[in-house]
Tab-separated table of C-alpha atoms in Angstrom:
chain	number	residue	atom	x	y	z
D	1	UNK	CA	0.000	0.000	0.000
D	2	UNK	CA	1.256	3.391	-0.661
D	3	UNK	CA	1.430	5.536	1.742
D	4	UNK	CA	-0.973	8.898	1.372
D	5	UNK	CA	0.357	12.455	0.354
D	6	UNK	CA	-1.280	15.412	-1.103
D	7	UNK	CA	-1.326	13.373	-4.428
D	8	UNK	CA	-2.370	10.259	-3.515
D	9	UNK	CA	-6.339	11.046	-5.253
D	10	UNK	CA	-8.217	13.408	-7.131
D	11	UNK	CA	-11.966	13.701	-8.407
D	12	UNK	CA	-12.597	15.423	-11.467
D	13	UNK	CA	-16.200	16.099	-11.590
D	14	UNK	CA	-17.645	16.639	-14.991
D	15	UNK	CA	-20.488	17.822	-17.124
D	16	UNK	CA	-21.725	18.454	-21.036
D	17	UNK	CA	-20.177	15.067	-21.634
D	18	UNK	CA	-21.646	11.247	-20.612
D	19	UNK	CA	-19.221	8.887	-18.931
D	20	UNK	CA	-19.213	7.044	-22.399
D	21	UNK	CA	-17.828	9.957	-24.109
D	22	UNK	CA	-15.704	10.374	-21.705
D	23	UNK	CA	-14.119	6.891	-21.429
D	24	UNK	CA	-13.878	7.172	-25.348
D	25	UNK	CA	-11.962	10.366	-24.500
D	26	UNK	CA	-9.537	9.595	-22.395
D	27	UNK	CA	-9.138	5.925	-23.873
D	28	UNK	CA	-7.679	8.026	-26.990
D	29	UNK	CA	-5.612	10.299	-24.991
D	30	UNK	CA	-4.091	7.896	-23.281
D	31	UNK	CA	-4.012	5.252	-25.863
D	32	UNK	CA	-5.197	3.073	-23.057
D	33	UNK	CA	-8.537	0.813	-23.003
D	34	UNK	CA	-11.062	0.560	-20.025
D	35	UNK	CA	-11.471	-2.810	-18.157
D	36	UNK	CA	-15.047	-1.911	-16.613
D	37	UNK	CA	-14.942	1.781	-15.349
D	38	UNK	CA	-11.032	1.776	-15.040
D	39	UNK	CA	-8.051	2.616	-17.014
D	40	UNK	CA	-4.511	2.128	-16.059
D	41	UNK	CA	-2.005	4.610	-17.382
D	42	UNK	CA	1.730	3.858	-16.438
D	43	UNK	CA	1.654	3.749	-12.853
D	44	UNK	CA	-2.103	5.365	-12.320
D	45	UNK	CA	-5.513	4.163	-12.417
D	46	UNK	CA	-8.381	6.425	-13.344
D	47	UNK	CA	-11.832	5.576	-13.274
D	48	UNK	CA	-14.748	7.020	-14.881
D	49	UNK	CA	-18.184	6.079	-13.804
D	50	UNK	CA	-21.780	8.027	-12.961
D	51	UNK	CA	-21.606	10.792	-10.176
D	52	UNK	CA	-23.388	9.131	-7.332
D	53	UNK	CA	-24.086	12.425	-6.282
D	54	UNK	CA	-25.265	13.491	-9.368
D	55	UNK	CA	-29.146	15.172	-9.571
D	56	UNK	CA	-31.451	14.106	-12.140
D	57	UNK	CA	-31.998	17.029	-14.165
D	58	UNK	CA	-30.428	19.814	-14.570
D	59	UNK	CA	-27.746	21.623	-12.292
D	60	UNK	CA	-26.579	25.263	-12.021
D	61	UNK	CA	-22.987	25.416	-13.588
D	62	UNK	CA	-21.394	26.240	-10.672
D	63	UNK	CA	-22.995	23.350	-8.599
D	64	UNK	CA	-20.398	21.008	-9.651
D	65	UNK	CA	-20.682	18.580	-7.220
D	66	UNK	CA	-23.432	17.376	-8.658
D	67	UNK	CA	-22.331	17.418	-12.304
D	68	UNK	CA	-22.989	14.168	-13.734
D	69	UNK	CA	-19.421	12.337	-14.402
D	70	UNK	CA	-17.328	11.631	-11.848
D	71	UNK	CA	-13.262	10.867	-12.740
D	72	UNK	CA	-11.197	9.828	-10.136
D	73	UNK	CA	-7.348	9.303	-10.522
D	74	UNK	CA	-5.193	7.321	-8.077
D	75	UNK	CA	-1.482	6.106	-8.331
D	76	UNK	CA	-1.130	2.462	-7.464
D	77	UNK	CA	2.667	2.978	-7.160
D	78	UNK	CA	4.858	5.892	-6.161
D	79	UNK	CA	5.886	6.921	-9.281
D	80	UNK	CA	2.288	7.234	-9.823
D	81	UNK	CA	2.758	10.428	-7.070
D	82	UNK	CA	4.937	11.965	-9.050
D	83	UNK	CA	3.177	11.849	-12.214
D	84	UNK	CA	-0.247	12.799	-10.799
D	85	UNK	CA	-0.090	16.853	-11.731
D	86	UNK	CA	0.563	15.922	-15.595
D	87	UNK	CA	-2.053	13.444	-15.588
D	88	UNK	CA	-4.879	15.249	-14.100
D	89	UNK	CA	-3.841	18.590	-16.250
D	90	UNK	CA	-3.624	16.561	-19.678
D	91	UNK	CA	-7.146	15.037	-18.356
D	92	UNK	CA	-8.539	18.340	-17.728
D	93	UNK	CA	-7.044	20.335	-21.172
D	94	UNK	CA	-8.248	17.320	-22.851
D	95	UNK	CA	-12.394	17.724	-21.523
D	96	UNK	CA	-12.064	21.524	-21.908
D	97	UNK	CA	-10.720	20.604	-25.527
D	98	UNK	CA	-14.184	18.692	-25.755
D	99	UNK	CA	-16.419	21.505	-24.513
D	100	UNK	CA	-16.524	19.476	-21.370
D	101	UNK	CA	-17.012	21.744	-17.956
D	102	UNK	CA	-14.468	20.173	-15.733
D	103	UNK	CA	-13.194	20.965	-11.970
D	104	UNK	CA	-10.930	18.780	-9.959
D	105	UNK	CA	-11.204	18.302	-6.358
D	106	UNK	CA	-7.847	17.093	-4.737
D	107	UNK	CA	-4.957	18.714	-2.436
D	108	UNK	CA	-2.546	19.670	-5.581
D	109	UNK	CA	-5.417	21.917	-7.216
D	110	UNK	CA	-2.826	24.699	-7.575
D	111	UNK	CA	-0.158	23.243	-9.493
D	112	UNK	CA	-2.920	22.563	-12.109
D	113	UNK	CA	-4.384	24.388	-14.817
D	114	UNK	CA	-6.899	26.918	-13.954
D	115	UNK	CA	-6.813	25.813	-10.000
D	116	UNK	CA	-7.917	22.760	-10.971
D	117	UNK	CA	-11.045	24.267	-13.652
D	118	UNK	CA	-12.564	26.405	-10.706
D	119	UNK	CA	-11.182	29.473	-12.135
D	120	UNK	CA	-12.736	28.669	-15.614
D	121	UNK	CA	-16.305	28.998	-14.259
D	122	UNK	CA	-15.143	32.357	-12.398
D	123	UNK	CA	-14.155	34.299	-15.472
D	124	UNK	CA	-16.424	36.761	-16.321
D	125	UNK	CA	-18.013	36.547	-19.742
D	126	UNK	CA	-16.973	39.394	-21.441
D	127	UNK	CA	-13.857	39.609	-24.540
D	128	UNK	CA	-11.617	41.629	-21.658
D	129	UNK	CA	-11.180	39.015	-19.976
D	130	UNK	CA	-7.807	37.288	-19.564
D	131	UNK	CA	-6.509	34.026	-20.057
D	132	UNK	CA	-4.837	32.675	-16.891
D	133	UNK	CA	-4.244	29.567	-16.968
D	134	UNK	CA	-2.196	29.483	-14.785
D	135	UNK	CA	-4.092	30.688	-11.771
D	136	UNK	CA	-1.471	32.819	-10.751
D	137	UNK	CA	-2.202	36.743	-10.632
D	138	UNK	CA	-4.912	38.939	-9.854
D	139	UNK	CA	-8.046	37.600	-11.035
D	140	UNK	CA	-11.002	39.325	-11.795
D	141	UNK	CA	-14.395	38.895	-9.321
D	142	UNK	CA	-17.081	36.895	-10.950
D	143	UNK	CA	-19.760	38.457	-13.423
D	144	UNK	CA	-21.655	35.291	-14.835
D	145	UNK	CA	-21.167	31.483	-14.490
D	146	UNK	CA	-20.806	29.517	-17.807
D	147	UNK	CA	-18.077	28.004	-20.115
D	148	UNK	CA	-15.075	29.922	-21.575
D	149	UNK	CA	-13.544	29.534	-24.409
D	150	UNK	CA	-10.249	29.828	-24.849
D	151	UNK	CA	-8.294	30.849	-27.850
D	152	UNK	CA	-5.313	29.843	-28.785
């Protein structure tokens, strides 16, 4: 058993995508093949499955624990520790490349892109606003929830 550190899990919750799409996905970026709900890439295991907290329905954008697919990443050796960051950030760029609304829950969410996807729903929706991925700087208080799209 490995012992636990502040990369050890993460849950990626996810919506505007079904846990087929996503499997297909990620089975492509990874060139990698699920065996149920899991998929083991180098010397992690991610698993994609329905959100048991999910809502029938529909959910505000910003209620994300209830978004409908729920990822969650775990090494099942060390290594696996030190390759968690780039895994979870090519998972995220990867959803956000499909249109997918994505936010990560885990202790590393600031070494990762956008804070982990938080930010992304933060932006306000207007053409002034920067592109910080990042999530370093200043950023600007919240004017509307939704998707951005990022050029680029």
């Amino acid at each position: 058993m490995i012992p636990m550190s502040r990369y050890s899990y993460c849950r990626i919750l996810v919506t505007e995508i079904t846990v087929e799409e996503t499997r297909r996905l990620l089975g492509s970026l990874f060139d990698g093949v699920f065996e149920r709900n899991t998929l083991t890439v180098g010397a992690m295991e991610i698993e994609v499955r329905r959100n048991p907290d999910a809502q029938s329905g529909g959910v505000k954008a910003d209620d994300f624990v209830r978004w409908p697919v729920q990822i969650e990443t775990e090494p099942v050796t060390p290594h696996g520790e030190t390759t968690a960051v780039e895994t979870v950030s090519r998972i995220l760029e990867s959803l956000w490349g499909a249109q997918a609304q994505a936010v990560a829950a885990c202790d590393f969410e600031d070494e990762l892109p956008w804070k982990g996807g938080i930010q992304r729903l933060r932006i306000p929706m207007t053409a002034e606003a920067p592109c910080n991925r990042s999530g370093a700087g200043d950023m600007p208080q919240p004017l509307a929830w939704g998707r951005v799209v990022q050029e680029g």
